[in-house]
Short mmCIF file of C-alpha atoms in Angstrom, two decimals:
data_model
loop_
_atom_site.label_atom_id
_atom_site.label_comp_id
_atom_site.label_asym_id
_atom_site.label_seq_id
_atom_site.Cartn_x
_atom_site.Cartn_y
_atom_site.Cartn_z
CA GLN C 1 99.26 161.59 192.22
CA LYS C 2 95.97 160.97 193.95
CA GLU C 3 93.81 158.41 192.20
CA VAL C 4 90.26 157.25 192.71
CA GLU C 5 89.30 154.07 190.89
CA GLN C 6 85.85 152.82 190.03
CA ASN C 7 84.59 150.09 187.74
CA SER C 8 82.99 151.93 184.85
CA GLY C 9 80.21 149.36 184.45
CA PRO C 10 77.50 149.30 183.45
CA LEU C 11 76.22 147.52 186.51
CA SER C 12 72.82 146.07 185.66
CA VAL C 13 70.38 145.08 188.39
CA PRO C 14 66.66 144.31 188.35
CA GLU C 15 64.22 146.59 190.11
CA GLY C 16 64.05 145.83 193.81
CA ALA C 17 67.55 144.34 194.00
CA ILE C 18 70.56 145.63 195.90
CA ALA C 19 73.14 147.50 193.85
CA SER C 20 76.70 147.49 195.16
CA LEU C 21 79.13 150.14 193.94
CA ASN C 22 82.80 150.14 194.85
CA CYS C 23 85.65 152.62 194.91
CA THR C 24 89.32 152.50 195.89
CA TYR C 25 91.61 155.44 196.49
CA SER C 26 95.36 155.87 196.57
CA ASP C 27 95.96 158.64 199.11
CA ARG C 28 96.17 157.19 202.62
CA GLY C 29 95.79 160.69 204.04
CA SER C 30 92.29 161.08 202.61
CA GLN C 31 89.81 162.17 205.24
CA SER C 32 86.42 162.67 203.63
CA PHE C 33 84.56 160.51 201.17
CA PHE C 34 81.52 161.33 199.12
CA TRP C 35 79.14 159.62 196.76
CA TYR C 36 77.52 161.75 194.08
CA ARG C 37 74.93 160.74 191.53
CA GLN C 38 75.12 162.20 188.03
CA TYR C 39 72.42 161.88 185.43
CA SER C 40 73.51 162.28 181.83
CA GLY C 41 74.22 165.92 181.02
CA LYS C 42 73.56 167.04 184.59
CA SER C 43 75.71 168.07 187.52
CA PRO C 44 76.84 165.83 190.40
CA GLU C 45 74.24 165.55 193.14
CA LEU C 46 75.35 164.55 196.63
CA ILE C 47 73.99 161.27 197.94
CA MET C 48 76.13 160.62 201.01
CA SER C 49 79.27 161.59 202.84
CA ILE C 50 81.29 159.40 205.18
CA TYR C 51 84.27 160.28 207.32
CA SER C 52 84.98 157.35 209.66
CA ASN C 53 85.36 153.61 209.26
CA GLY C 54 82.19 151.57 209.21
CA ASP C 55 78.74 151.95 207.79
CA LYS C 56 76.51 154.97 207.41
CA GLU C 57 72.89 154.54 206.43
CA ASP C 58 70.51 157.07 204.91
CA GLY C 59 67.22 155.69 203.68
CA ARG C 60 67.88 153.16 200.93
CA PHE C 61 71.56 154.08 200.79
CA THR C 62 74.42 152.71 202.89
CA ALA C 63 77.98 153.93 202.56
CA GLN C 64 80.82 151.78 203.86
CA LEU C 65 84.36 152.94 204.53
CA ASN C 66 87.47 150.89 205.23
CA LYS C 67 90.47 153.17 205.50
CA ALA C 68 92.92 150.30 206.07
CA SER C 69 91.93 148.83 202.71
CA GLN C 70 91.42 152.29 201.15
CA TYR C 71 87.99 151.21 200.03
CA VAL C 72 84.60 152.91 199.93
CA SER C 73 81.35 151.36 198.82
CA LEU C 74 77.75 152.37 198.30
CA LEU C 75 74.84 149.98 198.62
CA ILE C 76 71.47 150.89 197.18
CA ARG C 77 68.64 148.76 198.50
CA ASP C 78 65.34 148.26 196.68
CA SER C 79 66.82 149.73 193.49
CA GLN C 80 64.42 151.72 191.32
CA PRO C 81 64.62 152.57 187.61
CA SER C 82 65.03 156.21 188.67
CA ASP C 83 68.30 155.20 190.34
CA SER C 84 69.76 154.57 186.88
CA ALA C 85 72.63 157.06 186.66
CA THR C 86 76.39 157.30 186.98
CA TYR C 87 77.63 157.17 190.57
CA LEU C 88 80.74 159.17 191.32
CA CYS C 89 83.07 158.47 194.21
CA ALA C 90 84.92 161.56 195.40
CA VAL C 91 87.71 161.81 197.96
CA ASN C 92 89.00 164.82 199.85
CA GLY C 93 92.55 164.63 201.14
CA GLY C 94 92.16 167.28 203.83
CA TYR C 95 92.51 170.28 201.59
CA SER C 96 89.77 171.82 199.55
CA THR C 97 89.92 169.71 196.44
CA LEU C 98 87.79 166.74 195.56
CA THR C 99 89.34 163.98 193.47
CA PHE C 100 86.68 162.11 191.53
CA GLY C 101 86.61 158.65 190.05
CA LYS C 102 85.32 158.16 186.52
CA GLY C 103 82.07 156.83 187.90
CA THR C 104 80.09 153.60 187.66
CA MET C 105 77.03 153.52 185.45
CA LEU C 106 74.09 151.81 187.12
CA LEU C 107 71.19 150.48 185.07
CA VAL C 108 68.07 149.35 186.94
CA SER C 109 65.67 147.42 184.77
CA PRO C 110 61.90 147.35 185.55
CA GLU H 1 66.35 174.88 199.46
CA PRO H 2 69.29 177.14 198.53
CA GLU H 3 71.23 176.10 195.45
CA VAL H 4 74.18 177.13 193.35
CA THR H 5 73.17 178.79 190.08
CA GLN H 6 75.24 179.19 186.91
CA THR H 7 74.86 181.23 183.75
CA PRO H 8 74.78 180.73 180.87
CA SER H 9 73.69 177.10 180.61
CA HIS H 10 75.38 176.82 177.22
CA GLN H 11 78.08 179.02 175.71
CA VAL H 12 79.35 178.69 172.16
CA THR H 13 82.49 180.60 171.24
CA GLN H 14 85.14 180.77 168.58
CA MET H 15 88.67 179.58 169.33
CA GLY H 16 90.78 182.43 170.70
CA GLN H 17 87.86 184.34 172.17
CA GLU H 18 87.46 185.18 175.84
CA VAL H 19 84.58 183.73 177.82
CA ILE H 20 83.30 184.46 181.30
CA LEU H 21 81.29 181.84 183.14
CA ARG H 22 79.20 183.06 186.04
CA CYS H 23 78.13 181.43 189.26
CA VAL H 24 76.13 182.49 192.28
CA PRO H 25 77.16 180.28 195.21
CA ILE H 26 74.86 179.47 198.12
CA SER H 27 74.61 182.67 200.12
CA ASN H 28 76.20 181.69 203.44
CA HIS H 29 78.96 179.58 201.90
CA LEU H 30 82.55 180.69 202.16
CA TYR H 31 84.47 178.35 199.84
CA PHE H 32 83.96 178.36 196.09
CA TYR H 33 85.24 176.01 193.43
CA TRP H 34 85.37 175.43 189.71
CA TYR H 35 85.50 171.96 188.20
CA ARG H 36 85.29 170.82 184.62
CA GLN H 37 84.18 167.63 182.94
CA ILE H 38 85.16 166.85 179.39
CA LEU H 39 82.54 164.69 177.68
CA GLY H 40 82.90 161.08 178.77
CA GLN H 41 85.63 161.84 181.28
CA LYS H 42 85.79 162.41 185.00
CA VAL H 43 85.11 165.59 186.92
CA GLU H 44 88.39 167.48 187.38
CA PHE H 45 89.24 170.14 189.94
CA LEU H 46 90.34 173.51 188.58
CA VAL H 47 90.51 175.98 191.44
CA SER H 48 89.28 176.79 194.93
CA PHE H 49 88.70 180.28 196.28
CA TYR H 50 88.39 181.54 199.83
CA ASN H 51 88.50 184.97 201.40
CA ASN H 52 88.91 186.65 198.02
CA GLU H 53 91.92 184.68 196.95
CA ILE H 54 92.82 181.40 195.32
CA SER H 55 93.51 178.74 197.93
CA GLU H 56 94.40 175.89 195.56
CA LYS H 57 94.65 175.33 191.85
CA SER H 58 95.34 172.36 189.64
CA GLU H 59 97.78 171.98 186.75
CA ILE H 60 94.88 172.59 184.39
CA PHE H 61 94.38 176.09 185.80
CA ASP H 62 97.11 177.82 183.83
CA ASP H 63 97.60 181.47 182.93
CA GLN H 64 94.66 181.53 180.53
CA PHE H 65 92.27 180.99 183.46
CA SER H 66 91.33 183.46 186.17
CA VAL H 67 88.68 183.69 188.85
CA GLU H 68 87.07 186.63 190.51
CA ARG H 69 84.42 187.49 193.03
CA PRO H 70 83.42 190.90 191.67
CA ASP H 71 80.70 191.52 194.23
CA GLY H 72 79.09 189.85 197.22
CA SER H 73 77.24 187.24 195.26
CA ASN H 74 78.90 186.35 191.95
CA PHE H 75 81.90 184.12 191.33
CA THR H 76 83.32 184.06 187.82
CA LEU H 77 85.69 181.96 185.77
CA LYS H 78 87.36 183.69 182.84
CA ILE H 79 89.10 181.86 180.04
CA ARG H 80 91.20 184.40 178.18
CA SER H 81 91.86 182.73 174.85
CA THR H 82 89.78 179.63 174.40
CA LYS H 83 91.12 176.47 172.77
CA LEU H 84 89.24 173.58 171.24
CA GLU H 85 90.24 171.42 174.21
CA ASP H 86 88.50 173.80 176.61
CA SER H 87 85.17 172.42 175.39
CA ALA H 88 83.63 170.84 178.48
CA MET H 89 81.00 171.20 181.18
CA TYR H 90 82.14 173.67 183.81
CA PHE H 91 80.70 173.23 187.27
CA CYS H 92 80.77 175.76 190.07
CA ALA H 93 80.50 174.46 193.63
CA SER H 94 80.41 175.95 197.09
CA SER H 95 80.80 174.70 200.65
CA PRO H 96 79.87 176.27 203.98
CA SER H 97 83.19 176.46 205.80
CA SER H 98 86.35 174.40 205.94
CA GLY H 99 86.76 172.85 202.52
CA GLY H 100 88.40 169.74 203.90
CA SER H 101 85.39 167.96 205.26
CA ASP H 102 82.43 170.02 204.20
CA THR H 103 80.22 168.86 201.41
CA GLN H 104 80.55 170.71 198.15
CA TYR H 105 77.28 171.54 196.42
CA PHE H 106 77.38 171.75 192.66
CA GLY H 107 75.59 174.09 190.30
CA PRO H 108 73.89 172.85 187.12
CA GLY H 109 76.91 173.61 184.98
CA THR H 110 77.75 175.61 181.86
CA ARG H 111 78.39 173.67 178.69
CA LEU H 112 81.20 175.44 176.83
CA THR H 113 81.61 174.64 173.15
CA VAL H 114 84.69 176.05 171.41
CA LEU H 115 84.54 176.02 167.61
#
């Protein structure tokens, strides 16, 4: 059974700090990796996708992928209170389904 | 920017009743999905749909569930005889082409409450 694991948190950081969110997955055949942000009571909103080993940067966000270690991370630089949300790691094994982790709650204090 | 829309935003029903949840995917997308999220739990895949047929379904998607694309724009999820445990947020998603690597864009969700 495919599993995606995340620390549920909450991860608390002060405004302006770097927040580091981590995710591990069980299926070595996984090909696509996504980070979604979910505010309470709302739907998942895509932040980033990553498909190959290494880093991918988009504004304040950097996704990192290490397929050998089956590990994906998301760094948020200059964290803002509006970044406070639950961050969902999702993995696609090459078919059409996304397997989600339970999410890590991030709290950014002013 | 195009987005996935869902109606209704909240549906309350009695146990044993049938409900239909509606979605309008992004217009040029070819793959459609339903996910659900029970309160406090993770988002779970239900079913994917391509070329007017189911391409994958999970163990959750049993005989009480069905999906349909009745016209060129709508995508529906029907739950035939609702149970208390069907209470959840139901999200529709769509992706442009091959579901394997393409990003799935989620609608705002329908909150289903079964009494």
